[in-house]
Amino acid sequence: MEKKKFFVLFFFVCLVTLDIGSIISGHRTTFYYLRSYLQDFKSFSNDSSTFSSNSRKNNSTITILWYAKQGYFSGNVNLTGCKFSNCILTENKTVLEKSAAVLFAYRDMWNKVPFKKLGQIWVIVNIESPAYDVDLNRVWDNKFDWSMTYRQDGEIFLNYKTFRRTIPLKKNYSEIFKNKTKYIAWAVGSCQTRSRRELYVRELRKYINVDIYGDCGKVPCPSRTLPGCHEVLSQKYKFYLGFENSLCKDYVTEKIFHTFLDNSNAVYVYRGAPNVKSILPPKTYIDVNDYENPKRLAEYLLRLGSNESEYISYLKETDKYHIDNEQNYYRSLCDLCELLNTYKTKNLKWTGKTFNSWYRQNVCVS
């Protein structure tokens, strides 16, 4: 207790000294920072390693600010339906100082870093592959406390999730199988990629028929949307390629998750994240990594496509699951709100560590 009184007295003396000095010199930045520190110092519990703000104790409003936002993220989301309903999301930068958490989209950040109030949580948000992103400017080193990405080892997970259905789908699987007249469809828009998926497909086509739709093929997609395209093609094709543009840890995009839509009736062939087995339920897709080369994969697909019972087993297993579709962003914001309400330690993960090193080093394969 005496030790705590000593520190409070020490900072009070510093405050008075700096305030007088700043008035004389005109430099008030140092004074402002120390005053902010002392205001936040009141929020610490008796255990100096624990940060328990009064707002969290009283369940009062917690402000989350979208400071730098990409267009596909909405800044107008009502979070009252979350488990913890005391968070509000805003894009109004005038509330920066009083915001508990500040969100920054990886691709919309610039070289000017705003002032970070002590105790504030800064969250970097990204859903893109590191294979296509450039390093953040070094001015952002050690600025972030949490991450909101597709990575499973981050603080807030931002991606689709599969859930087991409570009521199973009812389909005439034999009829579905009989109506299929073609083997493999692939709808694709980017023709040259870091994963070299186009080269893999070129080799695969030597052993099995692959019809390519979209910008990289000769036939346009039968629907304007990717899910719609997949749904139409899955009725007559036995297999559908879900090949990522890069092969990076945890980087599993919406392509593969379309297989869990209600009207999807094709078996997905996946090439992407090396650890996809830790993300997707087994027997709901075919992992290219399980086969030595495209020829071996083609041999298996030809064999599976001619075996009705074995083929149908994939469809049935897939139909045991569904995805939360567009709710993934909302769920992640709810997770952030819960974390802001419940986290205890002030020693946060990204202290003394750059986001670049975690996000980019040794996570992709060529």
Coordinates of C-alpha atoms in Angstrom, one line a residue:
M1 CA 0.0 0.0 0.0
E2 CA 2.8 2.4 0.9
K3 CA 4.5 1.6 -2.3
K4 CA 1.4 2.4 -4.3
K5 CA 1.1 5.8 -2.5
F6 CA 4.7 6.6 -3.3
F7 CA 4.1 6.0 -7.0
V8 CA 1.0 8.2 -7.0
L9 CA 2.8 11.0 -5.2
F10 CA 5.8 10.6 -7.6
F11 CA 3.6 11.0 -10.7
F12 CA 1.7 13.9 -9.2
V13 CA 5.0 15.8 -8.7
C14 CA 6.0 15.0 -12.3
L15 CA 2.6 16.3 -13.5
V16 CA 2.9 19.6 -11.7
T17 CA 6.5 20.0 -12.8
L18 CA 5.8 19.2 -16.5
D19 CA 2.7 21.3 -16.6
I20 CA 4.6 24.4 -15.4
G21 CA 7.5 23.6 -17.9
S22 CA 5.1 23.1 -20.7
I23 CA 3.3 26.4 -20.2
I24 CA 6.7 28.2 -20.3
S25 CA 8.0 26.3 -23.3
G26 CA 4.8 25.9 -25.2
H27 CA 5.3 22.2 -25.6
R28 CA 2.3 20.4 -24.2
T29 CA 2.6 17.0 -25.8
T30 CA 4.6 15.5 -22.9
F31 CA 2.1 17.0 -20.4
Y32 CA -0.8 15.6 -22.3
Y33 CA 0.7 12.1 -22.4
L34 CA 1.5 12.0 -18.7
R35 CA -1.9 13.3 -17.8
S36 CA -3.5 10.6 -19.9
Y37 CA -1.3 8.1 -18.2
L38 CA -2.4 9.2 -14.7
Q39 CA -6.0 9.0 -15.7
D40 CA -5.6 5.5 -16.9
F41 CA -3.5 4.6 -13.8
K42 CA -6.7 4.9 -11.8
S43 CA -8.1 2.0 -13.7
F44 CA -5.6 -0.5 -12.5
S45 CA -6.6 -2.9 -9.7
N46 CA -4.6 -3.6 -6.6
D47 CA -2.7 -6.2 -8.6
S48 CA -0.5 -4.0 -10.9
S49 CA -0.4 -6.7 -13.6
T50 CA -4.2 -6.6 -14.1
F51 CA -6.1 -4.0 -16.1
S52 CA -9.7 -3.9 -15.2
S53 CA -11.3 -0.7 -16.5
N54 CA -14.3 0.9 -14.7
S55 CA -16.3 0.6 -17.9
R56 CA -15.9 -3.1 -17.9
K57 CA -16.7 -3.5 -14.2
N58 CA -19.9 -1.5 -14.6
N59 CA -20.8 -3.1 -17.9
S60 CA -21.1 0.4 -19.3
T61 CA -20.7 1.3 -23.0
I62 CA -17.5 0.2 -24.7
T63 CA -16.7 2.1 -27.9
I64 CA -15.0 0.3 -30.8
L65 CA -13.7 2.6 -33.5
W66 CA -13.1 1.7 -37.1
Y67 CA -10.2 4.1 -37.7
A68 CA -9.0 2.7 -41.1
K69 CA -11.6 0.5 -42.8
Q70 CA -11.8 -1.3 -46.1
G71 CA -14.9 -0.9 -48.1
Y72 CA -16.3 -4.5 -47.6
F73 CA -16.3 -4.1 -43.8
S74 CA -19.4 -2.3 -42.5
G75 CA -18.9 0.4 -39.9
N76 CA -22.6 0.4 -39.1
V77 CA -23.3 -2.8 -37.1
N78 CA -25.6 -3.1 -34.2
L79 CA -23.9 -5.3 -31.6
T80 CA -26.7 -5.4 -29.0
G81 CA -27.4 -9.0 -30.1
C82 CA -24.0 -10.2 -28.9
K83 CA -23.3 -12.2 -25.7
F84 CA -22.0 -8.9 -24.2
S85 CA -24.3 -6.2 -25.5
N86 CA -22.5 -3.1 -24.2
C87 CA -20.3 -2.4 -27.2
I88 CA -20.9 0.1 -30.0
L89 CA -19.1 0.2 -33.3
T90 CA -18.4 3.6 -35.0
E91 CA -16.4 5.2 -37.7
N92 CA -16.5 8.6 -36.0
K93 CA -12.8 9.5 -35.5
T94 CA -13.6 12.2 -33.0
V95 CA -14.1 9.5 -30.4
L96 CA -10.6 8.1 -30.8
E97 CA -9.4 9.2 -27.4
K98 CA -12.3 7.6 -25.5
S99 CA -12.5 4.4 -27.6
A100 CA -11.6 1.1 -25.8
A101 CA -10.5 -0.5 -29.1
V102 CA -9.4 0.9 -32.4
L103 CA -9.6 -1.2 -35.6
F104 CA -7.2 -0.8 -38.6
A105 CA -7.6 -2.6 -41.9
Y106 CA -4.2 -3.9 -43.1
R107 CA -4.6 -2.5 -46.6
D108 CA -6.0 0.9 -45.6
M109 CA -3.2 2.1 -43.3
W110 CA -0.8 4.9 -44.1
N111 CA 2.5 6.2 -42.7
K112 CA 0.9 8.6 -40.2
V113 CA 0.2 6.9 -36.9
P114 CA -2.4 8.5 -34.7
F115 CA -1.8 9.0 -30.9
K116 CA -2.4 5.9 -28.9
K117 CA -3.9 6.4 -25.5
L118 CA -2.4 4.2 -22.8
G119 CA -4.6 1.2 -22.1
Q120 CA -6.3 1.4 -25.5
I121 CA -6.5 -1.8 -27.6
W122 CA -5.4 -1.5 -31.2
V123 CA -6.6 -4.3 -33.5
I124 CA -5.2 -5.0 -36.9
V125 CA -7.7 -6.6 -39.3
N126 CA -6.9 -8.6 -42.4
I127 CA -8.5 -11.4 -44.5
E128 CA -6.0 -11.3 -47.4
S129 CA -3.2 -13.7 -48.1
P130 CA 0.3 -12.6 -47.0
A131 CA 1.6 -13.7 -50.4
Y132 CA -0.1 -10.7 -52.0
D133 CA 0.4 -8.1 -49.2
V134 CA 3.4 -5.8 -48.7
D135 CA 5.0 -5.3 -45.3
L136 CA 3.6 -2.7 -43.1
N137 CA 5.6 0.5 -42.7
R138 CA 8.0 0.1 -39.7
V139 CA 6.2 3.1 -38.0
W140 CA 3.5 0.6 -37.1
D141 CA 5.9 -1.8 -35.3
N142 CA 4.7 -2.8 -31.9
K143 CA 1.5 -0.7 -32.1
F144 CA -1.0 -3.5 -32.2
D145 CA -2.3 -5.5 -29.2
W146 CA -4.6 -8.0 -31.0
S147 CA -5.3 -9.3 -34.4
M148 CA -8.6 -10.0 -36.2
T149 CA -7.7 -12.3 -39.1
Y150 CA -8.3 -15.8 -40.6
R151 CA -5.4 -17.1 -38.5
Q152 CA -6.5 -19.6 -35.9
D153 CA -3.7 -18.5 -33.5
G154 CA -4.8 -14.9 -33.4
E155 CA -7.0 -13.2 -30.8
I156 CA -10.2 -12.8 -32.9
F157 CA -10.9 -15.3 -35.7
L158 CA -12.4 -13.7 -38.8
N159 CA -13.5 -16.3 -41.3
Y160 CA -16.3 -18.8 -42.0
K161 CA -17.0 -21.6 -39.6
T162 CA -18.7 -24.9 -40.1
F163 CA -21.4 -26.0 -37.7
R164 CA -23.1 -29.4 -37.4
R165 CA -26.7 -29.3 -38.5
T166 CA -29.4 -30.1 -35.9
I167 CA -31.8 -31.1 -38.6
P168 CA -30.1 -33.1 -41.5
L169 CA -30.8 -32.3 -45.1
K170 CA -33.1 -34.7 -47.0
K171 CA -32.0 -35.3 -50.5
N172 CA -32.5 -38.0 -53.1
Y173 CA -28.8 -38.8 -53.5
S174 CA -29.2 -41.5 -56.0
E175 CA -31.1 -39.2 -58.3
I176 CA -28.4 -36.5 -57.8
F177 CA -25.7 -38.9 -58.8
K178 CA -27.6 -40.1 -61.9
N179 CA -28.1 -36.6 -63.1
K180 CA -24.4 -35.8 -63.3
T181 CA -23.0 -36.0 -66.8
K182 CA -19.6 -34.3 -66.4
Y183 CA -16.6 -34.7 -64.1
I184 CA -14.8 -31.5 -63.0
A185 CA -15.8 -27.8 -63.1
W186 CA -13.6 -24.9 -62.2
A187 CA -14.8 -21.2 -62.0
V188 CA -11.8 -18.9 -61.8
G189 CA -11.0 -15.2 -62.4
S190 CA -7.3 -14.9 -61.6
C191 CA -5.3 -16.7 -64.2
Q192 CA -1.8 -16.3 -62.9
T193 CA -1.3 -16.9 -59.2
R194 CA 1.4 -17.4 -56.6
S195 CA 0.2 -20.9 -55.9
R196 CA 0.6 -21.8 -59.6
R197 CA -2.8 -23.5 -59.5
E198 CA -3.2 -22.9 -63.2
L199 CA -0.1 -25.1 -63.9
Y200 CA -1.6 -27.9 -61.6
V201 CA -4.8 -27.8 -63.5
R202 CA -3.0 -27.8 -66.9
E203 CA -1.3 -31.1 -65.8
L204 CA -4.5 -32.5 -64.3
R205 CA -6.4 -32.0 -67.6
K206 CA -4.0 -34.5 -69.3
Y207 CA -5.7 -37.3 -67.3
I208 CA -9.3 -36.1 -66.7
N209 CA -11.7 -33.6 -68.2
V210 CA -11.8 -30.2 -66.5
D211 CA -14.2 -27.5 -67.8
I212 CA -13.0 -24.0 -66.9
Y213 CA -15.5 -21.2 -66.4
G214 CA -15.0 -17.4 -65.9
D215 CA -12.3 -15.1 -67.0
C216 CA -9.7 -17.9 -67.4
G217 CA -11.9 -20.2 -69.4
K218 CA -13.9 -20.1 -72.6
V219 CA -17.3 -20.2 -71.0
P220 CA -18.8 -17.6 -68.7
C221 CA -20.2 -18.6 -65.3
P222 CA -23.9 -19.4 -65.4
S223 CA -24.5 -17.0 -62.5
R224 CA -23.1 -13.6 -61.7
T225 CA -22.1 -14.6 -58.2
L226 CA -19.6 -17.2 -57.2
P227 CA -22.0 -19.1 -54.9
G228 CA -24.6 -19.1 -57.6
C229 CA -22.1 -20.3 -60.2
H230 CA -21.1 -23.1 -57.9
E231 CA -24.7 -24.1 -57.2
V232 CA -25.6 -24.4 -60.9
L233 CA -22.4 -26.2 -61.9
S234 CA -22.7 -28.6 -58.9
Q235 CA -25.9 -30.1 -60.4
K236 CA -24.2 -31.6 -63.4
Y237 CA -20.6 -31.9 -62.4
K238 CA -19.3 -34.6 -60.0
F239 CA -16.4 -32.5 -58.7
Y240 CA -15.6 -28.8 -58.3
L241 CA -12.2 -27.3 -57.9
G242 CA -11.5 -25.0 -55.0
F243 CA -7.9 -23.9 -55.6
E244 CA -6.5 -21.0 -53.6
N245 CA -4.3 -18.3 -55.1
S246 CA -1.7 -18.9 -52.5
L247 CA -0.7 -21.8 -50.2
C248 CA -0.6 -20.3 -46.7
K249 CA -1.3 -21.4 -43.2
D250 CA -5.0 -21.1 -42.3
Y251 CA -5.7 -19.3 -45.5
V252 CA -9.0 -21.0 -46.5
T253 CA -11.3 -18.7 -48.4
E254 CA -15.0 -18.8 -49.2
K255 CA -14.5 -21.0 -52.2
I256 CA -14.3 -24.2 -50.2
F257 CA -17.1 -23.2 -47.9
H258 CA -19.6 -23.1 -50.7
T259 CA -19.6 -26.8 -50.6
F260 CA -21.6 -26.5 -47.3
L261 CA -24.5 -24.5 -48.9
D262 CA -27.8 -26.3 -48.9
N263 CA -28.0 -26.7 -52.7
S264 CA -24.4 -27.7 -53.3
N265 CA -24.3 -31.2 -54.8
A266 CA -20.7 -31.7 -55.9
V267 CA -17.6 -33.0 -54.1
Y268 CA -15.0 -30.3 -53.6
V269 CA -11.4 -30.8 -54.6
Y270 CA -9.3 -28.5 -52.5
R271 CA -5.8 -27.1 -52.9
G272 CA -4.6 -24.4 -50.5
A273 CA -3.8 -24.2 -46.9
P274 CA -1.4 -27.0 -45.9
N275 CA -3.2 -27.4 -42.6
V276 CA -6.8 -27.5 -44.1
K277 CA -7.5 -30.7 -42.1
S278 CA -7.5 -28.7 -38.9
I279 CA -10.2 -26.4 -40.4
L280 CA -12.7 -28.5 -42.3
P281 CA -14.6 -31.6 -41.3
P282 CA -13.1 -34.9 -42.7
K283 CA -14.7 -36.6 -45.7
T284 CA -16.4 -33.4 -46.8
Y285 CA -13.8 -32.6 -49.5
I286 CA -10.8 -34.1 -51.3
D287 CA -7.4 -32.7 -50.3
V288 CA -4.9 -32.5 -53.2
N289 CA -2.1 -32.8 -50.8
D290 CA -3.1 -36.4 -50.2
Y291 CA -2.0 -37.3 -53.7
E292 CA 1.5 -37.5 -55.1
N293 CA 0.8 -35.7 -58.3
P294 CA -2.1 -34.6 -60.6
K295 CA -2.1 -38.0 -62.3
R296 CA -2.7 -39.8 -59.0
L297 CA -5.4 -37.4 -58.1
A298 CA -7.1 -37.9 -61.5
E299 CA -7.0 -41.7 -61.1
Y300 CA -8.8 -41.4 -57.7
L301 CA -11.4 -39.0 -59.0
L302 CA -12.2 -41.3 -62.0
R303 CA -12.6 -44.2 -59.6
L304 CA -14.7 -42.3 -57.1
G305 CA -16.9 -40.7 -59.7
S306 CA -17.9 -44.2 -61.0
N307 CA -18.7 -45.6 -57.6
E308 CA -22.1 -44.4 -56.6
S309 CA -22.2 -45.4 -53.0
E310 CA -18.7 -44.1 -52.2
Y311 CA -19.4 -40.8 -54.0
I312 CA -22.7 -40.3 -52.2
S313 CA -20.9 -40.9 -48.9
Y314 CA -19.0 -37.6 -49.5
L315 CA -22.3 -35.7 -50.2
K316 CA -24.0 -37.1 -47.1
E317 CA -21.1 -36.2 -44.8
T318 CA -20.9 -32.7 -46.3
D319 CA -24.6 -32.2 -45.7
K320 CA -24.2 -32.8 -42.0
Y321 CA -22.7 -29.3 -41.8
H322 CA -23.6 -25.8 -42.7
I323 CA -21.8 -22.4 -42.5
D324 CA -22.9 -19.2 -40.8
N325 CA -22.5 -17.4 -44.2
E326 CA -22.3 -13.6 -43.9
Q327 CA -22.5 -13.7 -40.1
N328 CA -18.7 -14.3 -39.7
Y329 CA -17.9 -10.6 -39.5
Y330 CA -20.7 -10.0 -36.9
R331 CA -19.5 -13.0 -34.9
S332 CA -16.0 -11.7 -34.9
L333 CA -17.1 -8.3 -33.6
C334 CA -19.1 -10.0 -30.9
D335 CA -15.9 -12.0 -30.0
L336 CA -14.0 -8.7 -29.8
C337 CA -16.7 -7.2 -27.5
E338 CA -16.5 -10.3 -25.3
L339 CA -12.7 -10.1 -25.1
L340 CA -12.9 -6.4 -24.2
N341 CA -15.2 -7.2 -21.4
T342 CA -13.3 -10.2 -20.0
Y343 CA -9.6 -9.9 -20.6
K344 CA -7.4 -9.5 -17.5
T345 CA -3.7 -9.3 -18.2
K346 CA -2.1 -6.0 -19.3
N347 CA 0.8 -7.9 -20.8
L348 CA -0.7 -8.3 -24.3
K349 CA 0.4 -10.5 -27.1
W350 CA 1.9 -8.0 -29.5
T351 CA 3.9 -6.0 -27.0
G352 CA 7.5 -5.9 -28.3
K353 CA 6.6 -7.9 -31.4
T354 CA 5.8 -6.8 -35.0
F355 CA 2.7 -8.0 -36.8
N356 CA 4.8 -8.5 -40.0
S357 CA 6.9 -11.2 -38.4
W358 CA 3.9 -13.2 -37.2
Y359 CA 1.8 -12.7 -40.3
R360 CA 4.3 -13.3 -43.0
Q361 CA 7.3 -15.4 -41.9
N362 CA 7.3 -19.1 -42.6
V363 CA 3.5 -19.4 -43.3
C364 CA 3.4 -19.8 -47.0
V365 CA 4.8 -22.5 -49.3
S366 CA 5.7 -22.0 -53.0

